[in-house]
Coordinates of C-alpha atoms in Angstrom, one line a residue:
M1 CA 118.5 49.2 -30.4
S2 CA 115.2 47.5 -29.4
V3 CA 114.9 45.1 -26.5
E4 CA 113.4 41.8 -27.4
T5 CA 110.8 40.4 -24.9
S6 CA 109.7 36.8 -24.4
K7 CA 106.0 37.6 -24.7
P8 CA 103.5 40.4 -25.7
V9 CA 103.5 43.2 -23.1
P10 CA 100.5 45.5 -22.5
R11 CA 101.1 49.2 -22.8
A12 CA 102.2 51.1 -19.7
G13 CA 99.6 51.4 -17.0
I14 CA 97.3 48.6 -18.0
L15 CA 98.6 46.1 -15.5
D16 CA 98.2 48.8 -12.8
I17 CA 94.4 48.6 -13.2
A18 CA 92.6 46.6 -10.6
A19 CA 90.0 44.5 -12.3
Y20 CA 86.4 45.0 -11.4
V21 CA 85.1 42.3 -9.0
P22 CA 81.3 41.7 -9.1
G23 CA 79.4 40.8 -5.9
K24 CA 79.5 37.1 -4.9
E25 CA 76.6 34.9 -6.1
H26 CA 77.0 31.6 -4.2
A27 CA 76.6 30.3 -0.7
P28 CA 77.9 26.7 -0.6
G29 CA 75.9 24.2 1.4
V30 CA 72.8 26.4 1.6
A31 CA 69.6 25.1 0.0
R32 CA 68.0 28.5 -0.9
V33 CA 70.2 31.5 -1.8
Y34 CA 69.0 35.1 -2.0
K35 CA 71.4 37.2 -4.1
L36 CA 71.1 40.8 -2.7
S37 CA 74.5 42.0 -3.8
S38 CA 73.9 43.4 -7.3
N39 CA 71.0 45.8 -7.0
E40 CA 68.8 43.8 -9.3
T41 CA 65.0 44.3 -9.2
P42 CA 63.1 41.6 -7.3
L43 CA 60.1 42.1 -9.7
G44 CA 62.0 41.0 -12.7
A45 CA 61.4 42.3 -16.2
S46 CA 58.1 43.5 -17.7
P47 CA 56.1 40.6 -19.3
K48 CA 56.0 42.8 -22.4
A49 CA 59.8 42.9 -22.4
I50 CA 60.1 39.2 -22.0
A51 CA 57.6 38.6 -24.9
A52 CA 59.7 40.9 -27.1
Y53 CA 62.9 39.0 -26.1
R54 CA 61.3 35.7 -27.1
A55 CA 60.0 37.1 -30.4
A56 CA 63.6 38.0 -31.3
A57 CA 64.5 34.3 -31.4
D58 CA 62.6 34.1 -34.8
N59 CA 65.3 36.2 -36.5
L60 CA 68.6 35.1 -35.0
E61 CA 70.2 34.8 -38.5
R62 CA 69.9 38.6 -39.0
Y63 CA 72.2 41.3 -37.8
P64 CA 70.7 43.7 -35.3
D65 CA 69.9 47.3 -36.2
G66 CA 73.3 49.0 -35.8
Q67 CA 71.6 52.3 -34.9
A68 CA 69.1 50.8 -32.4
V69 CA 66.4 53.0 -33.8
E70 CA 63.5 51.2 -32.1
L71 CA 65.1 51.5 -28.7
R72 CA 66.2 55.1 -29.2
E73 CA 62.8 56.2 -30.4
A74 CA 61.1 54.4 -27.4
I75 CA 63.4 56.2 -25.0
A76 CA 62.9 59.5 -26.7
A77 CA 59.1 59.1 -26.6
V78 CA 59.0 58.3 -22.9
H79 CA 61.4 61.1 -21.9
G80 CA 60.5 63.7 -24.5
L81 CA 63.9 63.8 -26.1
N82 CA 65.3 64.0 -29.6
P83 CA 66.4 60.5 -30.7
A84 CA 69.4 62.0 -32.5
N85 CA 70.8 62.9 -29.0
I86 CA 70.5 59.3 -27.7
L87 CA 73.2 56.7 -28.0
C88 CA 72.6 53.1 -26.8
G89 CA 75.2 50.7 -25.7
N90 CA 76.1 47.3 -24.2
G91 CA 75.2 48.6 -20.7
S92 CA 76.1 52.1 -19.6
D93 CA 79.6 50.7 -18.9
E94 CA 80.3 50.6 -22.6
L95 CA 79.3 54.2 -23.0
L96 CA 81.5 55.3 -20.1
G97 CA 84.4 53.5 -21.8
L98 CA 83.7 55.2 -25.1
L99 CA 83.7 58.6 -23.4
C100 CA 87.1 58.0 -21.9
H101 CA 88.5 56.5 -25.2
V102 CA 87.4 59.5 -27.2
Y103 CA 88.0 62.4 -24.8
L104 CA 91.0 61.3 -22.6
A105 CA 94.6 60.8 -23.5
P106 CA 97.9 60.4 -21.6
G107 CA 98.6 63.5 -19.6
D108 CA 94.9 64.3 -19.1
E109 CA 93.2 64.2 -15.7
A110 CA 89.7 63.0 -14.9
I111 CA 88.0 63.6 -11.5
I112 CA 86.1 61.0 -9.6
T113 CA 84.8 60.9 -6.0
E114 CA 86.1 58.6 -3.3
H115 CA 83.0 56.3 -3.2
G116 CA 82.2 56.6 -6.9
F117 CA 81.5 53.6 -9.2
L118 CA 84.8 51.7 -9.7
V119 CA 84.3 51.4 -13.5
Y120 CA 85.2 55.2 -13.8
K121 CA 88.7 54.6 -12.5
I122 CA 89.1 51.5 -14.7
Q123 CA 88.1 53.3 -17.9
I124 CA 90.1 56.5 -17.1
M125 CA 93.3 54.4 -16.5
G126 CA 92.5 52.3 -19.6
A127 CA 92.6 55.5 -21.7
G128 CA 96.0 56.3 -20.2
A129 CA 94.8 59.3 -18.3
T130 CA 95.3 60.2 -14.6
V131 CA 92.7 59.6 -12.0
V132 CA 92.1 62.4 -9.5
T133 CA 90.0 61.2 -6.5
V134 CA 88.4 63.8 -4.3
K135 CA 86.8 63.2 -0.8
E136 CA 83.1 63.0 -0.3
K137 CA 81.3 64.6 2.6
E138 CA 79.2 62.2 4.7
A139 CA 79.1 59.7 1.8
T140 CA 77.8 62.4 -0.5
V141 CA 79.5 64.1 -3.5
D142 CA 81.2 67.3 -2.4
V143 CA 80.9 69.9 -5.2
D144 CA 83.4 72.2 -3.6
A145 CA 86.0 69.5 -3.4
I146 CA 85.6 68.7 -7.1
I147 CA 85.9 72.4 -8.1
A148 CA 89.1 72.7 -6.0
A149 CA 90.6 69.7 -7.8
V150 CA 90.1 71.1 -11.3
T151 CA 93.4 72.0 -13.2
E152 CA 94.4 72.8 -16.7
K153 CA 94.8 69.1 -17.2
T154 CA 91.2 68.2 -16.2
K155 CA 89.2 66.9 -19.2
M156 CA 86.4 65.0 -17.5
V157 CA 84.4 64.8 -14.2
F158 CA 82.4 61.8 -13.2
I159 CA 79.5 61.9 -10.8
A160 CA 77.2 59.0 -9.9
N161 CA 73.9 60.7 -8.9
P162 CA 72.5 58.9 -7.0
G163 CA 75.7 57.4 -5.7
N164 CA 76.6 53.7 -5.6
P165 CA 77.2 52.2 -3.0
T166 CA 76.1 55.1 -0.9
G167 CA 72.5 55.7 -2.1
T168 CA 72.9 59.4 -1.6
Y169 CA 72.3 62.2 -4.1
V170 CA 73.2 65.7 -5.1
P171 CA 70.5 68.3 -5.6
V172 CA 70.2 69.8 -9.1
S173 CA 71.2 73.2 -7.8
E174 CA 74.6 71.7 -6.8
I175 CA 75.0 70.1 -10.2
R176 CA 74.4 73.4 -11.9
R177 CA 76.8 75.1 -9.5
L178 CA 79.5 72.6 -10.4
H179 CA 78.9 72.9 -14.1
A180 CA 79.2 76.7 -13.9
A181 CA 82.6 76.3 -12.4
L182 CA 84.0 73.9 -14.9
P183 CA 86.0 75.0 -18.0
K184 CA 84.0 74.6 -21.2
N185 CA 86.3 71.9 -22.5
V186 CA 85.6 69.6 -19.6
V187 CA 83.0 66.9 -20.0
L188 CA 80.7 66.5 -17.0
V189 CA 79.4 62.9 -16.9
L190 CA 76.2 62.4 -14.9
D191 CA 75.7 58.7 -14.2
A192 CA 72.0 58.4 -13.3
A193 CA 71.7 54.7 -13.2
Y194 CA 69.3 54.8 -10.3
A195 CA 67.3 57.9 -11.3
E196 CA 64.0 56.1 -11.7
Y197 CA 64.0 55.3 -8.0
V198 CA 64.5 58.9 -6.7
R199 CA 61.5 60.7 -5.3
R200 CA 62.9 64.1 -4.3
N201 CA 61.7 67.4 -5.5
D202 CA 65.3 68.8 -5.7
Y203 CA 66.7 66.0 -7.9
E204 CA 67.1 66.0 -11.6
S205 CA 68.7 63.2 -13.6
G206 CA 70.5 65.5 -16.0
I207 CA 68.2 65.8 -18.9
E208 CA 67.6 69.5 -18.5
I209 CA 71.3 70.4 -18.1
V210 CA 72.4 68.3 -21.0
S211 CA 69.7 69.9 -23.2
S212 CA 71.2 73.4 -22.6
N213 CA 74.9 72.7 -22.5
P214 CA 77.5 71.4 -25.0
N215 CA 79.7 69.6 -22.4
V216 CA 77.4 67.5 -20.3
V217 CA 76.2 64.0 -20.8
M218 CA 73.9 61.7 -18.9
T219 CA 74.1 57.9 -18.8
R220 CA 71.3 55.6 -17.8
T221 CA 70.7 51.8 -17.6
F222 CA 68.0 49.2 -18.0
S223 CA 69.8 46.9 -15.6
K224 CA 68.1 48.2 -12.4
V225 CA 64.4 49.1 -12.3
Y226 CA 63.7 47.7 -15.8
G227 CA 65.1 44.3 -14.9
L228 CA 67.2 43.7 -18.0
A229 CA 70.6 43.2 -16.4
A230 CA 71.2 40.0 -18.3
L231 CA 70.8 41.8 -21.7
R232 CA 73.2 44.7 -21.0
V233 CA 71.2 47.7 -22.1
G234 CA 72.4 51.3 -21.5
W235 CA 71.8 54.7 -23.0
M236 CA 73.3 58.1 -23.1
Y237 CA 71.7 61.5 -23.7
A238 CA 74.3 63.9 -25.0
P239 CA 75.0 66.9 -27.3
A240 CA 75.1 66.1 -31.0
D241 CA 78.9 66.7 -31.3
I242 CA 79.6 64.1 -28.5
I243 CA 77.2 61.6 -30.0
D244 CA 78.9 62.0 -33.4
A245 CA 82.4 61.5 -31.9
L246 CA 81.4 58.4 -30.0
N247 CA 79.6 56.9 -33.0
R248 CA 82.9 57.1 -35.0
V249 CA 84.5 54.5 -32.7
R250 CA 81.5 52.6 -31.5
G251 CA 81.2 49.0 -32.7
P252 CA 78.8 48.8 -35.6
F253 CA 76.6 46.2 -33.9
N254 CA 77.2 46.9 -30.3
M255 CA 73.8 45.9 -29.2
N256 CA 72.1 42.6 -30.0
M257 CA 68.6 42.3 -31.4
A258 CA 67.0 40.9 -28.3
A259 CA 68.4 43.7 -26.1
I260 CA 67.0 46.3 -28.5
S261 CA 63.5 44.8 -28.7
A262 CA 63.2 44.0 -25.0
G263 CA 64.6 47.4 -24.0
A264 CA 62.0 49.2 -26.2
A265 CA 59.2 47.1 -24.7
A266 CA 60.4 47.6 -21.2
I267 CA 60.6 51.4 -21.3
R268 CA 57.1 51.6 -22.9
D269 CA 55.7 49.7 -20.0
Q270 CA 55.8 52.5 -17.5
S271 CA 53.0 51.1 -15.3
F272 CA 55.2 48.0 -14.6
M273 CA 58.1 50.3 -13.8
Q274 CA 56.1 52.3 -11.4
E275 CA 55.1 49.1 -9.6
A276 CA 58.7 48.3 -9.1
V277 CA 59.4 51.7 -7.8
A278 CA 56.5 51.6 -5.3
F279 CA 57.6 48.2 -4.1
N280 CA 61.2 49.4 -3.7
Q281 CA 60.2 52.6 -1.7
M282 CA 58.1 50.6 0.7
W283 CA 61.0 48.2 1.5
I284 CA 63.7 50.9 1.6
D285 CA 61.8 52.5 4.4
K286 CA 61.1 49.2 6.2
L287 CA 64.7 48.0 5.9
T288 CA 66.1 51.3 7.1
G289 CA 63.8 51.4 10.1
A290 CA 64.4 47.7 11.0
F291 CA 68.2 47.9 10.9
E292 CA 68.3 51.1 12.9
A293 CA 66.1 49.6 15.5
I294 CA 68.6 46.8 16.1
G295 CA 71.5 49.3 16.5
L296 CA 72.9 49.5 13.0
K297 CA 73.6 52.8 11.2
V298 CA 72.2 53.1 7.7
T299 CA 73.1 55.8 5.2
P300 CA 69.8 57.4 3.9
S301 CA 69.2 56.0 0.5
V302 CA 67.1 57.2 -2.5
T303 CA 68.0 54.0 -4.5
N304 CA 67.1 50.3 -4.4
F305 CA 69.8 49.4 -1.9
V306 CA 70.9 50.4 1.6
L307 CA 74.4 50.8 2.9
I308 CA 74.6 49.3 6.4
H309 CA 77.4 50.2 8.8
F310 CA 78.5 47.8 11.6
P311 CA 80.0 48.4 15.0
D312 CA 83.8 48.2 15.3
V313 CA 83.5 45.5 17.9
D314 CA 84.7 42.0 17.9
G315 CA 81.9 39.7 16.7
K316 CA 79.9 42.5 15.3
R317 CA 81.9 43.7 12.3
A318 CA 80.8 43.6 8.6
D319 CA 83.0 40.6 7.8
E320 CA 81.5 38.6 10.5
A321 CA 78.0 39.7 9.6
D322 CA 78.7 38.8 6.0
E323 CA 79.8 35.3 7.0
F324 CA 76.8 34.9 9.3
L325 CA 74.3 36.0 6.6
T326 CA 75.9 33.9 3.9
S327 CA 75.6 30.8 6.0
R328 CA 71.9 31.4 6.0
G329 CA 71.6 32.0 2.3
Y330 CA 71.6 35.8 2.2
I331 CA 74.3 37.3 0.0
L332 CA 75.1 41.0 0.5
R333 CA 77.9 43.1 -1.0
A334 CA 81.1 43.8 0.8
V335 CA 82.2 47.4 -0.2
K336 CA 85.8 47.6 1.0
G337 CA 86.8 48.5 -2.5
Y338 CA 84.6 51.6 -2.3
G339 CA 86.2 52.8 0.9
F340 CA 83.7 51.3 3.4
K341 CA 85.7 48.7 5.4
N342 CA 83.1 47.9 7.9
S343 CA 79.9 48.1 5.9
L344 CA 77.7 45.9 3.7
R345 CA 75.4 47.0 0.8
M346 CA 72.0 45.2 0.6
S347 CA 69.8 45.4 -2.5
V348 CA 66.0 45.4 -1.9
G349 CA 64.9 41.8 -2.6
P350 CA 61.7 39.9 -2.6
E351 CA 59.7 40.1 0.6
E352 CA 60.8 36.8 2.1
A353 CA 64.5 37.8 1.6
N354 CA 64.0 41.2 3.1
R355 CA 62.3 39.8 6.1
G356 CA 64.9 37.0 6.4
V357 CA 67.8 39.5 6.5
I358 CA 66.0 41.6 9.1
E359 CA 65.6 38.5 11.3
A360 CA 69.1 37.2 10.7
L361 CA 70.8 40.6 11.5
G362 CA 68.6 40.9 14.6
E363 CA 70.0 37.5 15.7
F364 CA 73.5 38.5 14.7
M365 CA 73.4 41.7 16.7
T366 CA 72.0 40.1 19.9
R367 CA 74.0 36.9 20.0
Q368 CA 76.8 36.4 22.5
T369 CA 80.2 37.3 21.0
T370 CA 81.9 33.9 21.1
G371 CA 83.6 33.9 17.8
Q372 CA 81.1 31.4 16.5
N373 CA 78.6 32.2 13.6
K374 CA 76.2 29.4 14.3

């Protein structure tokens, strides 16, 4: 005999998921606000991408290309890939969700690391699978811990490389060692959202390992260095069988026309992208040095943000620093949800914002601890 309920009820497990909470955007009562909480590029999008976006307005009555051919071919040309192995999506978040939807089921397990991107956990649970979280070592993915967590139920492993919010990375030799230890039916997901920023000889985004293995995928985004966060443009490089499976459940028009056109123009403008990378590298070094000089610990970063750790002292903790900075119009990201209870993440912003945060934190660290933030 069925039990009647008074309203629709989500399936088991859905209400156990903690919704993703973006970084705050507003500082009430402040004339000028610098949003440094979402890892957006301060240089904006390429002028060529903006022109392509505006040109799309002439054809708003038409459906977009459901295969995103223009964008896939542009990505393929820049990276030397086969367009058939590229899938584009409404941000890489959509692609991560499709992977979980297609390859995970109740009873399966998927491994994430303790400071990994929160969307992994949301999508795994949304598919009805079990999340297995392993410890990191000094805010860096620990390959041995992942290998030790693999069971017969493991179907997927997620690695953000570089990591967010840590800014650290795993050398390609470690990625290969991990892959060699995984069963062949386990999908290894390499989330390389910040790959363009990395300037390390022992780093590889995932292209080579995907090209030579049937169970590895790499996801990338246009939201960071390419400055198209508002348009939600992501892409995946994966084996043909995985692309085929995801295309069977992907929405037929999952990307809009403006996103396709602007994305293609953005990735073709590699000189603009390199300007953004150079600006970022200069300020990552300056910010790290300045914060360490005033007594703060900074996790070494290869990305476009820094993770700043505060003293466990009354008047000097991250919550108080956050309030102090917000009152001056500088919005950083609290990262308690990522396991860092006394830290803030700061995106590299425009020069005036970067200098302003350095000055404000210098004042914060040297002020008398009176409980007042003014």
